[in-house]
Each structure stands twice: as C-alpha cells, then as structure tokens.
PDB file of C-alpha atoms and ligand atoms in Angstrom:
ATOM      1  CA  UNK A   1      -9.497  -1.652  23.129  1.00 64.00           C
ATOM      2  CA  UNK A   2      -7.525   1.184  24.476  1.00 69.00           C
ATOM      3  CA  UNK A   3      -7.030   4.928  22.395  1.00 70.00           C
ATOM      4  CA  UNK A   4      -3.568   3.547  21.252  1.00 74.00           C
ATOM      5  CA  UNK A   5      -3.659  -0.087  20.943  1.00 90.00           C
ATOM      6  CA  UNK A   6      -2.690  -1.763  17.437  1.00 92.00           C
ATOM      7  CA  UNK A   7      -5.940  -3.191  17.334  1.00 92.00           C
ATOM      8  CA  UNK A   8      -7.304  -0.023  15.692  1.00 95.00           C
ATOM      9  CA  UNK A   9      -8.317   0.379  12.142  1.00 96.00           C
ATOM     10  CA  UNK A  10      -6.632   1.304   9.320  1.00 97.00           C
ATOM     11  CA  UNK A  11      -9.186   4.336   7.669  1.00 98.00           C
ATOM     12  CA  UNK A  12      -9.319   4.200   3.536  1.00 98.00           C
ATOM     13  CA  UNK A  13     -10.917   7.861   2.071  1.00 98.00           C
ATOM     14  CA  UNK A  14     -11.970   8.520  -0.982  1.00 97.00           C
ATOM     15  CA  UNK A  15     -14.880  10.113  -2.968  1.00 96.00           C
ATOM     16  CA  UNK A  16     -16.796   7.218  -3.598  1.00 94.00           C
ATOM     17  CA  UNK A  17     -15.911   3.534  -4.586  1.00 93.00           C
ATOM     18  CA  UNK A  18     -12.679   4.095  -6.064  1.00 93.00           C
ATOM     19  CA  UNK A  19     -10.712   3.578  -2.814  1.00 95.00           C
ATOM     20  CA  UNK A  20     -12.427   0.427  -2.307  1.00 94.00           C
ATOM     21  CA  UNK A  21      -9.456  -0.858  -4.939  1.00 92.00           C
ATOM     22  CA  UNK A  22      -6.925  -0.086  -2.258  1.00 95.00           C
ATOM     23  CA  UNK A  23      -9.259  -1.797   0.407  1.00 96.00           C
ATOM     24  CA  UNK A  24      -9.349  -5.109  -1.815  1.00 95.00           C
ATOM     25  CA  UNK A  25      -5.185  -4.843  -2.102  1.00 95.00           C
ATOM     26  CA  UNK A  26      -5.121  -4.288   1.767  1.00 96.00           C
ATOM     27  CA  UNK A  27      -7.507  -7.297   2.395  1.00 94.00           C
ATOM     28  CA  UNK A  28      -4.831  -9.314   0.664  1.00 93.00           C
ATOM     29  CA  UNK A  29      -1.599  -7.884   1.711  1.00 94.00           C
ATOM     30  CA  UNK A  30      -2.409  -6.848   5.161  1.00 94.00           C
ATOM     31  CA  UNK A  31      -5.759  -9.758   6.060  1.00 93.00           C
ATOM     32  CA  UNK A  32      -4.816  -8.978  10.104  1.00 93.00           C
ATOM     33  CA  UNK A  33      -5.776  -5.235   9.851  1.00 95.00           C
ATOM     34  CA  UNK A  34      -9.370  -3.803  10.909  1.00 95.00           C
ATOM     35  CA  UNK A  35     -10.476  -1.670   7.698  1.00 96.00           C
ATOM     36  CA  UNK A  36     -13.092   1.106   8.218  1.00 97.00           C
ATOM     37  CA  UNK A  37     -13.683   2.493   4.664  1.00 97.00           C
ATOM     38  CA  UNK A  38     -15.625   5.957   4.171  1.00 98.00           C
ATOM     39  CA  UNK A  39     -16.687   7.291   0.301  1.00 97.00           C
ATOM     40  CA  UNK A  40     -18.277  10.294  -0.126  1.00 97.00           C
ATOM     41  CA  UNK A  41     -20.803   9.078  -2.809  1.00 95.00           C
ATOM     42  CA  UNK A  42     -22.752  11.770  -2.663  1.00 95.00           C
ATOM     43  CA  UNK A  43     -20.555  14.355  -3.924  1.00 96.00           C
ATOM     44  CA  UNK A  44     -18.480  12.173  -6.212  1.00 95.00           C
ATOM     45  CA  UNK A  45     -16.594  13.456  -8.231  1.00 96.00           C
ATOM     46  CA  UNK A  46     -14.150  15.150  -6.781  1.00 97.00           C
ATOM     47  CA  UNK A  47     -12.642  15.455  -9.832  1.00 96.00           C
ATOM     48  CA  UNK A  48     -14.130  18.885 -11.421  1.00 96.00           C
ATOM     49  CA  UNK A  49     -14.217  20.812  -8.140  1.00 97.00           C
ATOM     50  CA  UNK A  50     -11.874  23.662  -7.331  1.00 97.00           C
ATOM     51  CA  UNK A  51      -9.144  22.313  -4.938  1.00 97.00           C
ATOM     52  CA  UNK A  52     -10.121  24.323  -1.953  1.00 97.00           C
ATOM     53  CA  UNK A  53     -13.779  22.383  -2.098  1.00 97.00           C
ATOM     54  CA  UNK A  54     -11.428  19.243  -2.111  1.00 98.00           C
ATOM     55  CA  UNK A  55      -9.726  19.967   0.954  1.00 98.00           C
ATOM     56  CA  UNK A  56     -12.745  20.671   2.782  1.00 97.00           C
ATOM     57  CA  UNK A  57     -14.441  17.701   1.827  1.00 98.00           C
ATOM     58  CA  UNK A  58     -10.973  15.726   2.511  1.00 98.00           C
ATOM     59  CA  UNK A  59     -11.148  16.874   6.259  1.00 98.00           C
ATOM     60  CA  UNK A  60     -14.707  16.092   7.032  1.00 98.00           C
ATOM     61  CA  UNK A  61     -14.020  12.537   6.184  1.00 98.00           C
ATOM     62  CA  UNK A  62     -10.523  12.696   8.116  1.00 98.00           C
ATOM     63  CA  UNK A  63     -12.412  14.248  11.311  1.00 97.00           C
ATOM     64  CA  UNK A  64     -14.716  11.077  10.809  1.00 97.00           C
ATOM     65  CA  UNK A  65     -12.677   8.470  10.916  1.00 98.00           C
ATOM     66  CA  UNK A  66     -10.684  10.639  13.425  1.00 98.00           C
ATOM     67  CA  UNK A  67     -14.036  10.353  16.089  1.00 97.00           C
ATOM     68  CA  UNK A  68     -13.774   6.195  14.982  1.00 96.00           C
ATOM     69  CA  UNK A  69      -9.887   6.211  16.939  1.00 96.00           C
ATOM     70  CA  UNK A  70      -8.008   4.978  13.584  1.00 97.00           C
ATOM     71  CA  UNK A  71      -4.415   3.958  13.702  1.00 97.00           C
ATOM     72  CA  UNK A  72      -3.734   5.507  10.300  1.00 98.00           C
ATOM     73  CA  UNK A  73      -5.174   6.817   7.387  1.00 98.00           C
ATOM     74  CA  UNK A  74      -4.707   6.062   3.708  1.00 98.00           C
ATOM     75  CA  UNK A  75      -6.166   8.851   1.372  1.00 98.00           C
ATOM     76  CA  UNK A  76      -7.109   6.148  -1.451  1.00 97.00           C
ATOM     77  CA  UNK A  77      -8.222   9.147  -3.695  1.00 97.00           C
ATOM     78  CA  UNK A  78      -5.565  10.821  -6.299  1.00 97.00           C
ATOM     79  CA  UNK A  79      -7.635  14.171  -6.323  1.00 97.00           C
ATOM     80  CA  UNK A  80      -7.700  14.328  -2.344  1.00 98.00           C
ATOM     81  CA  UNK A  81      -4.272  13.766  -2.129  1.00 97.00           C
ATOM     82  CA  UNK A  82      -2.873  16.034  -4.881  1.00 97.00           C
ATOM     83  CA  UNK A  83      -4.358  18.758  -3.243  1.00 97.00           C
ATOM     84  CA  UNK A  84      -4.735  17.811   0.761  1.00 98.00           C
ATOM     85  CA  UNK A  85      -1.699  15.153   2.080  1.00 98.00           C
ATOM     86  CA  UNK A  86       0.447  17.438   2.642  1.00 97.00           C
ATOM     87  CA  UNK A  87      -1.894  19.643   5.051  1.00 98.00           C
ATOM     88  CA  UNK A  88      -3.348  16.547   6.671  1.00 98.00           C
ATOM     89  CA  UNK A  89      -0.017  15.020   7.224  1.00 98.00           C
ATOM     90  CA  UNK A  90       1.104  18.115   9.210  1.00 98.00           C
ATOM     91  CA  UNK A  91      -1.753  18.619  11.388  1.00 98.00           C
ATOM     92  CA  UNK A  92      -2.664  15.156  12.461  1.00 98.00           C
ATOM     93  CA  UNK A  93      -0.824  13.258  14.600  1.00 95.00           C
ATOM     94  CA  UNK A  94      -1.673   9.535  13.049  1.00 97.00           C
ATOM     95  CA  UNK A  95       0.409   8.657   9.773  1.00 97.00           C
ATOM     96  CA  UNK A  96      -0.985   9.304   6.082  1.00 98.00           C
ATOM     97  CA  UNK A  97      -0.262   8.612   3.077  1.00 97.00           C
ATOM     98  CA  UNK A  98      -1.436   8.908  -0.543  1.00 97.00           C
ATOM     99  CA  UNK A  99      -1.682   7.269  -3.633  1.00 96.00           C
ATOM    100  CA  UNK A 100       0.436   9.468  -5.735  1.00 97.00           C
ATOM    101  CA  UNK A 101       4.509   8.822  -4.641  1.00 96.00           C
ATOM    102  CA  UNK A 102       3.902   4.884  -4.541  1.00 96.00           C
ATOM    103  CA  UNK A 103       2.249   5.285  -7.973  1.00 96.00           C
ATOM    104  CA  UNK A 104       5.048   7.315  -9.657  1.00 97.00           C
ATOM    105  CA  UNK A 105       7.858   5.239  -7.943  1.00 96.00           C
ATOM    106  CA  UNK A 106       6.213   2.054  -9.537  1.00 96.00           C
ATOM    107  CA  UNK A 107       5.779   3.571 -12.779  1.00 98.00           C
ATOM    108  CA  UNK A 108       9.485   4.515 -12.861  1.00 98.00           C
ATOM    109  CA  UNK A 109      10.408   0.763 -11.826  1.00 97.00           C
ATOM    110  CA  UNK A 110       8.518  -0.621 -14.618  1.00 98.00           C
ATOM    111  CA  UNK A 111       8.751   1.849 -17.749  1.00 98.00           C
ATOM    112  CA  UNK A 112      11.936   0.961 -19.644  1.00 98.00           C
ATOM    113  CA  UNK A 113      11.402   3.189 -22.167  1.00 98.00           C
ATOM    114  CA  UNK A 114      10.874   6.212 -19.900  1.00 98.00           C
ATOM    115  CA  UNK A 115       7.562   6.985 -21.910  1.00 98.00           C
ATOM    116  CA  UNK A 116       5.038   7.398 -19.024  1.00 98.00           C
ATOM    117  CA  UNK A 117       1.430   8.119 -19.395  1.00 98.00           C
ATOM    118  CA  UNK A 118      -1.207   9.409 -16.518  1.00 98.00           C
ATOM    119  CA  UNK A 119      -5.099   9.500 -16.520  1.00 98.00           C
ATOM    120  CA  UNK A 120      -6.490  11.151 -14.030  1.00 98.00           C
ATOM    121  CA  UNK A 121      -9.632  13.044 -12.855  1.00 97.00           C
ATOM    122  CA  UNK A 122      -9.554  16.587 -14.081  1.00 97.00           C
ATOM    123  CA  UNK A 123      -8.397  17.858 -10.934  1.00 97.00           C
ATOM    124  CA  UNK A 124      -5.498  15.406 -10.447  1.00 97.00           C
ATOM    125  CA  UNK A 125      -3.976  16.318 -13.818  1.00 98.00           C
ATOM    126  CA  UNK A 126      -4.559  19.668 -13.373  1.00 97.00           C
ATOM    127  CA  UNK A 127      -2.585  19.913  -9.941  1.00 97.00           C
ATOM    128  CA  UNK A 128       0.101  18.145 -12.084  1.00 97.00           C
ATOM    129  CA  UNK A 129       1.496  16.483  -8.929  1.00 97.00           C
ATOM    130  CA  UNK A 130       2.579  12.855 -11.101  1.00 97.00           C
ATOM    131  CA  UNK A 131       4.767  15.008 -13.418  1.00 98.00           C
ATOM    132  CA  UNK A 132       6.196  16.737 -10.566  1.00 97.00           C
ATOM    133  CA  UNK A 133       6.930  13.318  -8.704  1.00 97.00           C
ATOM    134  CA  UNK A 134       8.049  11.841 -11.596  1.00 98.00           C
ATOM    135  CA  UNK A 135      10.536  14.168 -12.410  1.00 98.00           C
ATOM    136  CA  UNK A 136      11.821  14.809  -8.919  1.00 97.00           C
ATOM    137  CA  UNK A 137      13.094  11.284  -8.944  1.00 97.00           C
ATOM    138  CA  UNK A 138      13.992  10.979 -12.799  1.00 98.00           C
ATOM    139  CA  UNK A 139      13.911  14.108 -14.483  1.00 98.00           C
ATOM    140  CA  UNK A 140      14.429  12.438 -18.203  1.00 97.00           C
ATOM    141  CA  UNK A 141      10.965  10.799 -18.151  1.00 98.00           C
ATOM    142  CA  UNK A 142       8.698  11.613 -20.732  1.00 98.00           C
ATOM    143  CA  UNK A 143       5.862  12.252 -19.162  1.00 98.00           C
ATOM    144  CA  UNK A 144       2.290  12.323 -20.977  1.00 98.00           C
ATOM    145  CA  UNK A 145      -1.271  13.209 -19.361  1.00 97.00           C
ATOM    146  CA  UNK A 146      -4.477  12.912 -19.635  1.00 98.00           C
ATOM    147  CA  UNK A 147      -7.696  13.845 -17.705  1.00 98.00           C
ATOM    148  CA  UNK A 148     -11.374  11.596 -18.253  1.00 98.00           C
ATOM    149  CA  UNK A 149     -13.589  12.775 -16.344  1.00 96.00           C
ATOM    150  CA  UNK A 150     -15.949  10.639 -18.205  1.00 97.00           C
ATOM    151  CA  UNK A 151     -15.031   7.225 -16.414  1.00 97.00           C
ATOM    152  CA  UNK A 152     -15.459   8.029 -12.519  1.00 94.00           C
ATOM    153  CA  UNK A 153     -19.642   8.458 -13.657  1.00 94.00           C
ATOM    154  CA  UNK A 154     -19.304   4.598 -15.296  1.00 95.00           C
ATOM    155  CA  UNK A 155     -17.603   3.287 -12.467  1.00 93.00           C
ATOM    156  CA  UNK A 156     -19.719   5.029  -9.597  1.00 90.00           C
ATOM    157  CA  UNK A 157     -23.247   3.885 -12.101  1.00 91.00           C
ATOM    158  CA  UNK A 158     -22.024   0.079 -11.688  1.00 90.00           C
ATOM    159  CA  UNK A 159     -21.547   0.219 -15.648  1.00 92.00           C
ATOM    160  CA  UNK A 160     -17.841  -0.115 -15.790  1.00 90.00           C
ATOM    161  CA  UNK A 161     -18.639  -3.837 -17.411  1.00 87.00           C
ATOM    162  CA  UNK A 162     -21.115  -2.317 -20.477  1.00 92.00           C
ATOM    163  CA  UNK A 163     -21.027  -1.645 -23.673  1.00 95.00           C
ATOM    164  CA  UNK A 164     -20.926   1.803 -22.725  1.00 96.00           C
ATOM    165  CA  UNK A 165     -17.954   1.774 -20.978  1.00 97.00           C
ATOM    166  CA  UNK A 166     -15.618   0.233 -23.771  1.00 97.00           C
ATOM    167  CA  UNK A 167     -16.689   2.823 -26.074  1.00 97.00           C
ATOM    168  CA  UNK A 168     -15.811   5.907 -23.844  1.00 98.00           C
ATOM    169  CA  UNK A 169     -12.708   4.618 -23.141  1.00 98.00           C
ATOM    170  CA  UNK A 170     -11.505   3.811 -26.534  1.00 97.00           C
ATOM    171  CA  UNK A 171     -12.502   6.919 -27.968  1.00 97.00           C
ATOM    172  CA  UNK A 172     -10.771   9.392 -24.714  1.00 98.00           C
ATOM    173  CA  UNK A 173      -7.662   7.120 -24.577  1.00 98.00           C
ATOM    174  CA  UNK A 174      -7.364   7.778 -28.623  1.00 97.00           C
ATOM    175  CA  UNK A 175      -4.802  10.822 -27.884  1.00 96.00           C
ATOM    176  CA  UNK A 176      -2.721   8.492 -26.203  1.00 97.00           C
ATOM    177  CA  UNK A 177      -1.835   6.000 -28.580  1.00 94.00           C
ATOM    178  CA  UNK A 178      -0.017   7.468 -30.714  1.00 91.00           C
ATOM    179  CA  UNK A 179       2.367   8.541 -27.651  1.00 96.00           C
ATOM    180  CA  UNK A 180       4.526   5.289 -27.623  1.00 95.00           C
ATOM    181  CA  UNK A 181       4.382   4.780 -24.184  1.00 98.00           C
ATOM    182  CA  UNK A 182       5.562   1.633 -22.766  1.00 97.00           C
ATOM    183  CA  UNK A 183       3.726   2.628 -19.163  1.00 98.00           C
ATOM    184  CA  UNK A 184       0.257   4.015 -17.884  1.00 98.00           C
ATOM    185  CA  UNK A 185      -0.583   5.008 -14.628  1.00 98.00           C
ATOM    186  CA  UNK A 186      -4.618   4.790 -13.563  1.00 97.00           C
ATOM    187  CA  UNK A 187      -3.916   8.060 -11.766  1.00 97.00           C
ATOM    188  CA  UNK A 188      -7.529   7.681 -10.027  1.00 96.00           C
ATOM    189  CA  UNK A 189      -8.407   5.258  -7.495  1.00 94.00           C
ATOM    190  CA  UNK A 190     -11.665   4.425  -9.745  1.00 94.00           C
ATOM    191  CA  UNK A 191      -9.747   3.067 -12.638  1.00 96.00           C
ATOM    192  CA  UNK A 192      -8.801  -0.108 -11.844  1.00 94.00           C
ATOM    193  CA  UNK A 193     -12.436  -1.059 -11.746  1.00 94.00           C
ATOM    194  CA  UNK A 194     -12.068  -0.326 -15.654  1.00 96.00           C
ATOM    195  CA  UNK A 195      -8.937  -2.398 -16.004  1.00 97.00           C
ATOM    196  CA  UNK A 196      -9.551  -4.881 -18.568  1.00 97.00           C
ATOM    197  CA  UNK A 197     -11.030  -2.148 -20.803  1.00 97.00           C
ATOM    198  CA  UNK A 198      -8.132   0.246 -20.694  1.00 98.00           C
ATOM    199  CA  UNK A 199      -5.768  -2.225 -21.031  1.00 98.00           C
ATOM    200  CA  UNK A 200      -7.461  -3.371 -24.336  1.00 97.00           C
ATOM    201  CA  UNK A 201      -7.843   0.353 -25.349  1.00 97.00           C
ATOM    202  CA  UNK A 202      -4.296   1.140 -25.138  1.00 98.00           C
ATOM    203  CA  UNK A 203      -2.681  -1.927 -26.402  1.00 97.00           C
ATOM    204  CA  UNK A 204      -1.102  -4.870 -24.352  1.00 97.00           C
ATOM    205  CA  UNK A 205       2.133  -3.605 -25.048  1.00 97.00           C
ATOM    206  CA  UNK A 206       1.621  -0.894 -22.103  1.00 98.00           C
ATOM    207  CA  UNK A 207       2.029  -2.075 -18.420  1.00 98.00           C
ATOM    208  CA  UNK A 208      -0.582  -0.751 -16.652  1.00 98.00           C
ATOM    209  CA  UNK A 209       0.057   0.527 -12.805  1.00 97.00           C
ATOM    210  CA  UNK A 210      -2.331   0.542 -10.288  1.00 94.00           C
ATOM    211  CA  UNK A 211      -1.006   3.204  -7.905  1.00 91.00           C
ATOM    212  CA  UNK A 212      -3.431   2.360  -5.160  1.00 88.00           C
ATOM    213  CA  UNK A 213      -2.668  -1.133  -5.150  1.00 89.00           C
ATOM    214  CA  UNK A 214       0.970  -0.091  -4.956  1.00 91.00           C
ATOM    215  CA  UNK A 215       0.187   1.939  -2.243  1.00 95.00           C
ATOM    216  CA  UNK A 216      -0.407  -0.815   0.142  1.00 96.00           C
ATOM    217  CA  UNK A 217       2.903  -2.158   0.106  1.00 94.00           C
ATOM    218  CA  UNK A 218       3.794   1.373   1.795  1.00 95.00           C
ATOM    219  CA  UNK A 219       1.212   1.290   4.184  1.00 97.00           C
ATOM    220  CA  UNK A 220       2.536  -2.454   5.673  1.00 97.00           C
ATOM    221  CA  UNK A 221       5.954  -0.661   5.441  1.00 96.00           C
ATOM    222  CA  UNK A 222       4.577   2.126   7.567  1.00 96.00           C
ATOM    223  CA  UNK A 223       2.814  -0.491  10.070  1.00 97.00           C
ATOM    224  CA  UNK A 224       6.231  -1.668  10.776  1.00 96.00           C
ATOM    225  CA  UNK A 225       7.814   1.615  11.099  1.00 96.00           C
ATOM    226  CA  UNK A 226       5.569   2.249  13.916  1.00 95.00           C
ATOM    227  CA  UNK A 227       5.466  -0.689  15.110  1.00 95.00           C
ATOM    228  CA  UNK A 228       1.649  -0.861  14.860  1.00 95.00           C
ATOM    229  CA  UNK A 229       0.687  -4.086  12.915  1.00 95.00           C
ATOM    230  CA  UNK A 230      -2.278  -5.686  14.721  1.00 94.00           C
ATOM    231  CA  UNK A 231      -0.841  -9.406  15.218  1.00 91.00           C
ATOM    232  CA  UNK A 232      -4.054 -10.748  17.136  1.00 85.00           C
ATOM    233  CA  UNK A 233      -4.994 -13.754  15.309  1.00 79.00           C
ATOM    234  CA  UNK A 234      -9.273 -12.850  15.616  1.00 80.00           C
ATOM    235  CA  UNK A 235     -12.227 -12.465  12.384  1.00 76.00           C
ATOM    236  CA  UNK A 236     -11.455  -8.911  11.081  1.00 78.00           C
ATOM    237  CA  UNK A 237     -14.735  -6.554  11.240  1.00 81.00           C
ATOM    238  CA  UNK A 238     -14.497  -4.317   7.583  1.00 90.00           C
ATOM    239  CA  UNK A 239     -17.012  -1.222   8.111  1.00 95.00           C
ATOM    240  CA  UNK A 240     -18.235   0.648   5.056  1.00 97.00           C
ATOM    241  CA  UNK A 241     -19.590   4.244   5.485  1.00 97.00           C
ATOM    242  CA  UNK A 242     -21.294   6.079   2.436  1.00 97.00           C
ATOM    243  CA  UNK A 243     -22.484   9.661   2.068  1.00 97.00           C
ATOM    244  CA  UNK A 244     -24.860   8.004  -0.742  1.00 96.00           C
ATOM    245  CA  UNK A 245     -27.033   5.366  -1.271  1.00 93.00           C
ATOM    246  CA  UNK A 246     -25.921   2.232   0.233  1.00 94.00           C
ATOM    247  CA  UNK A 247     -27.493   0.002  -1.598  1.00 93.00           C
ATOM    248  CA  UNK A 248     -25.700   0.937  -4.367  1.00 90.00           C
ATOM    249  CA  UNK A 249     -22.596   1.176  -2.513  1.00 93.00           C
ATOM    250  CA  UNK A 250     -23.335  -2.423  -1.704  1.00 93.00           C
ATOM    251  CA  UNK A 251     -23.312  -3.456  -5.289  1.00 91.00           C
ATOM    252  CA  UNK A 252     -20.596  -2.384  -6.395  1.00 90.00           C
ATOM    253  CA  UNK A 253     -18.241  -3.198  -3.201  1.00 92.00           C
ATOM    254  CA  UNK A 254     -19.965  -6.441  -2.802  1.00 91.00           C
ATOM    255  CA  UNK A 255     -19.146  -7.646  -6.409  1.00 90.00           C
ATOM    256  CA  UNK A 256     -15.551  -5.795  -6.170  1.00 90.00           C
ATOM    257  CA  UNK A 257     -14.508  -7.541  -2.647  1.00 92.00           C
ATOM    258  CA  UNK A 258     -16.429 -10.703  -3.317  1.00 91.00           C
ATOM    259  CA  UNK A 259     -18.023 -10.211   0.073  1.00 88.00           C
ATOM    260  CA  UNK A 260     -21.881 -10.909   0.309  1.00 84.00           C
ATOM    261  CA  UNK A 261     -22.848  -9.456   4.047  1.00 84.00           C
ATOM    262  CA  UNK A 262     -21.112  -6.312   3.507  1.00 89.00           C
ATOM    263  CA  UNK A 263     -21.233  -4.187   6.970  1.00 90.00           C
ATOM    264  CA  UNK A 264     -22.809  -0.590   4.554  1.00 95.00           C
ATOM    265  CA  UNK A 265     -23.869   2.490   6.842  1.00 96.00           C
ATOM    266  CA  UNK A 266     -25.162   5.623   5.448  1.00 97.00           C
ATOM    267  CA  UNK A 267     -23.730   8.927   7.275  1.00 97.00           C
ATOM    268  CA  UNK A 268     -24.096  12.539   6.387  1.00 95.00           C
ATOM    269  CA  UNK A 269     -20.834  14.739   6.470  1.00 94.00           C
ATOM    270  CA  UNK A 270     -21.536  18.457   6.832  1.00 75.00           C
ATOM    271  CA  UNK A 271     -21.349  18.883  10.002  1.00 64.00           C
ATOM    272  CA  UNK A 272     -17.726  17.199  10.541  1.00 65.00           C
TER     273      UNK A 272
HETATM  274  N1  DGL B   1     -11.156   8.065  -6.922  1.00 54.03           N
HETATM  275  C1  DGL B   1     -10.738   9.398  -7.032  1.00 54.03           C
HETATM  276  C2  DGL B   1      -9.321   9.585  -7.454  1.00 54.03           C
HETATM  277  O1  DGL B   1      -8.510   8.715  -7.255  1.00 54.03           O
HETATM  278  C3  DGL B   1     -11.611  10.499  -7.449  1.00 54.03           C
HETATM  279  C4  DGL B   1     -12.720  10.381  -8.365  1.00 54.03           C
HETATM  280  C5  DGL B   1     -13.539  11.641  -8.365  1.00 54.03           C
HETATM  281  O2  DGL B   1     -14.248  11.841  -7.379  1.00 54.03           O
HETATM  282  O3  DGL B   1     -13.505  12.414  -9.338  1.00 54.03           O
HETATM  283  O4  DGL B   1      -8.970  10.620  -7.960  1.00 54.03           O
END
C-alpha cells in the first residue's frame, strides 16, 4: 500500500471506549473503510484534567496513529476536541474533525422549541465550546448545561447496564428536568453507551442526539471531498489499541460492536 493510497485507515481517538460509539456508526455508514481505533484507558478521564494535560495527551495519540500512515483522523472525544482540533487541524497535514460542530448542527435541526440541553465531561462544559457553536449558528437558542463526571467511570467499569448506573443518572440529570427542553445532546463520546438510561431519566419527550454518531456523516462527506474513499471491495482489518487493560477493553468493545475476535493491542504512550 503506498504512503498516499485510499486504502489507508481512518484513525478514531478518544480517552477510552467512548469513541468506540463513533467506530460502531462508521462500521455502518462507511463498512469499506480500514478503522484503527486508539483509547487511552489508562488515563481516562479526560474529563477533570486541566486543558493543557488534554492537549498533550491528544497529540501522543495523533503522533501514533500518525507513525500507522492514516488517511484521516476523527477526534471521537468531546473533551479532546474542545480544547485540541483546532491546533491539530493546523499543524497536520491529514483532515480532522471533531465531534462538537456535527453535534450542535444536529441539535439545531431537531430542537423545535430551541430549548437545548448538553452533558458533558467537566472539561467539555467548562470550555463551553457547544454554547459557543450553538449560538454562532442560532443565537436565540436556549442553551442549558450540564457536566457528570460521574458516568464516564460506569461506562469505562462495563456497568453502564446496572442498577448502579440508573440511579446516578436519574439523580445528576434531576437539574435538568425542570428545564423544558425538547433536545439533549450526549456531549461525550461515552454517553451513548448509557442511552436507554438517559433517555428514561429525562423523559421521552426529549430527542436525544448522539453527536458522534452524527459525526460520521461528516467524515463520508470529507472522504468525498478528498476524494479518498477506499472503493476496494476486500474484508476490512479493524485494529484496537489501548493504553489499559485489554481485556477489559475487549469486553466492552466486543459487546458494543458485536464482534467476538476483536484485533485488542496494548501500547504505552509517553514516549509519543
Ligand atoms: N469520551 C470523552 C468525551 O467525549 C471523554 C471522557 C473522559 O475521558 O472524561 O468527552
């Protein structure tokens, strides 16, 4: 395969199995496309750490995938890309994208009400990039969010299914409710493991948007933009890397992609 052929990858980033929601979107909406997927499980969550830390870590797993000659990445983590697109776009000279402008644009497509709600990770709220987004493109939304940096441990402890996990999300998504929203955006790429339970925590009234999921649709719009869809008709190899256990990794990704002889390598980062 030559440095530039179409046969490349596509490379999926995130802290830990969160992004692996964009991966199962992209195994529907894009089946043609090599996938090498890397989650930094062992310092998940992002979440609470200060944004420079973010961007750091961010880079190490770009210069990764870098070394592995991907076609294009997809930052399928909301913390990594409220803080590091921007300076990853600019200085590498593969297309990126994030999870956070194909999330707001979907939430402003469905809301009819123009009451919008976000839950995020701690550090995605806090960079406030949704509101921003949101209002750049309609600046009459009401806009409502919410950090829970409770759920990432659930998902990442294979638990997102217990007992447990109902309970924690009722109770944090309490402030919420009384907001009248008509729209919710899992502003994390974790949440949509949680799906059923939010949904049922916030009332089926609310549409619920999964901005990674939404985010493939850009990235097949972006594979024709550059003309760099892989159209060879071959088995597609999907590689999973993990700064964390793998077996655990396995697990979860194995349940969540319905695969059973998941391809799971354990690498260390610190020295990318
Ligand atoms: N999945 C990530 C996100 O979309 C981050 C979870 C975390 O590491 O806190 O924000």
């Amino acid at each position: 395969m030559s440095v530039l052929s179409n046969e490349r990858p596509i490379g999926f980033i995130d802290s830990g199995v969160g992004g692996l929601t964009v991966v199962k979107e992209a195994m529907r909406q894009l089946p043609n496309e090599e996938i090498l997927y890397l989650g930094d499980t062992a310092r998940c969550p992002y979440g609470p750490r200060p944004a420079e830390q973010v961007i750091e870590f961010t880079w190490q797993m770009t210069r990764f995938l870098l070394k592995k000659n991907i076609k294009m990445l997809v930052i399928a983590c909301n913390t990594a890309t409220a803080v590091a697109l921007e300076e990853i776009k600019k200085n590498v000279d593969i297309p990126v994208i994030g999870v956070i402008q194909p999330g707001s644009r979907a939430a402003l497509k469905a809301s009819k009400t123009g009451r919008v709600g976000i839950i995020g990770t701690l550090g995605t709220i806090k960079s406030d990039s949704y509101r921003h987004e949101l209002h750049e493109k309609a600046p009459d939304t009401y806009v409502s969010s919410l950090a829970c940096p409770k759920f990432v441990p659930i998902v990442e402890s294979n638990q997102y299914n217990s007992s447990v996990a109902k309970k924690v999300v009722s109770q944090t998504l309490l402030p919420l409710k009384k907001e009248k929203l008509d729209t919710l955006i899992l502003g994390c790429t974790h949440y949509p493991l949680l799906r059923p339970v939010i949904q049922n925590a916030i009332g089926q009234q609310v549409t619920l948007i999964d901005s990674g999921a939404e985010t493939v649709s850009d990235v097949s719009a972006l594979l024709d933009y550059f003309n760099l869809n892989n159209y060879e008709q071959t088995a597609k190899t999907k590689t999973f890397y993990t700064t964390g256990s793998p077996k655990m990794f396995k697990d979860i990704a194995g349940e969540w992609l319905n695969i059973t002889d998941l391809n799971v390598e354990h690498i260390d980062l610190g020295g990318e």
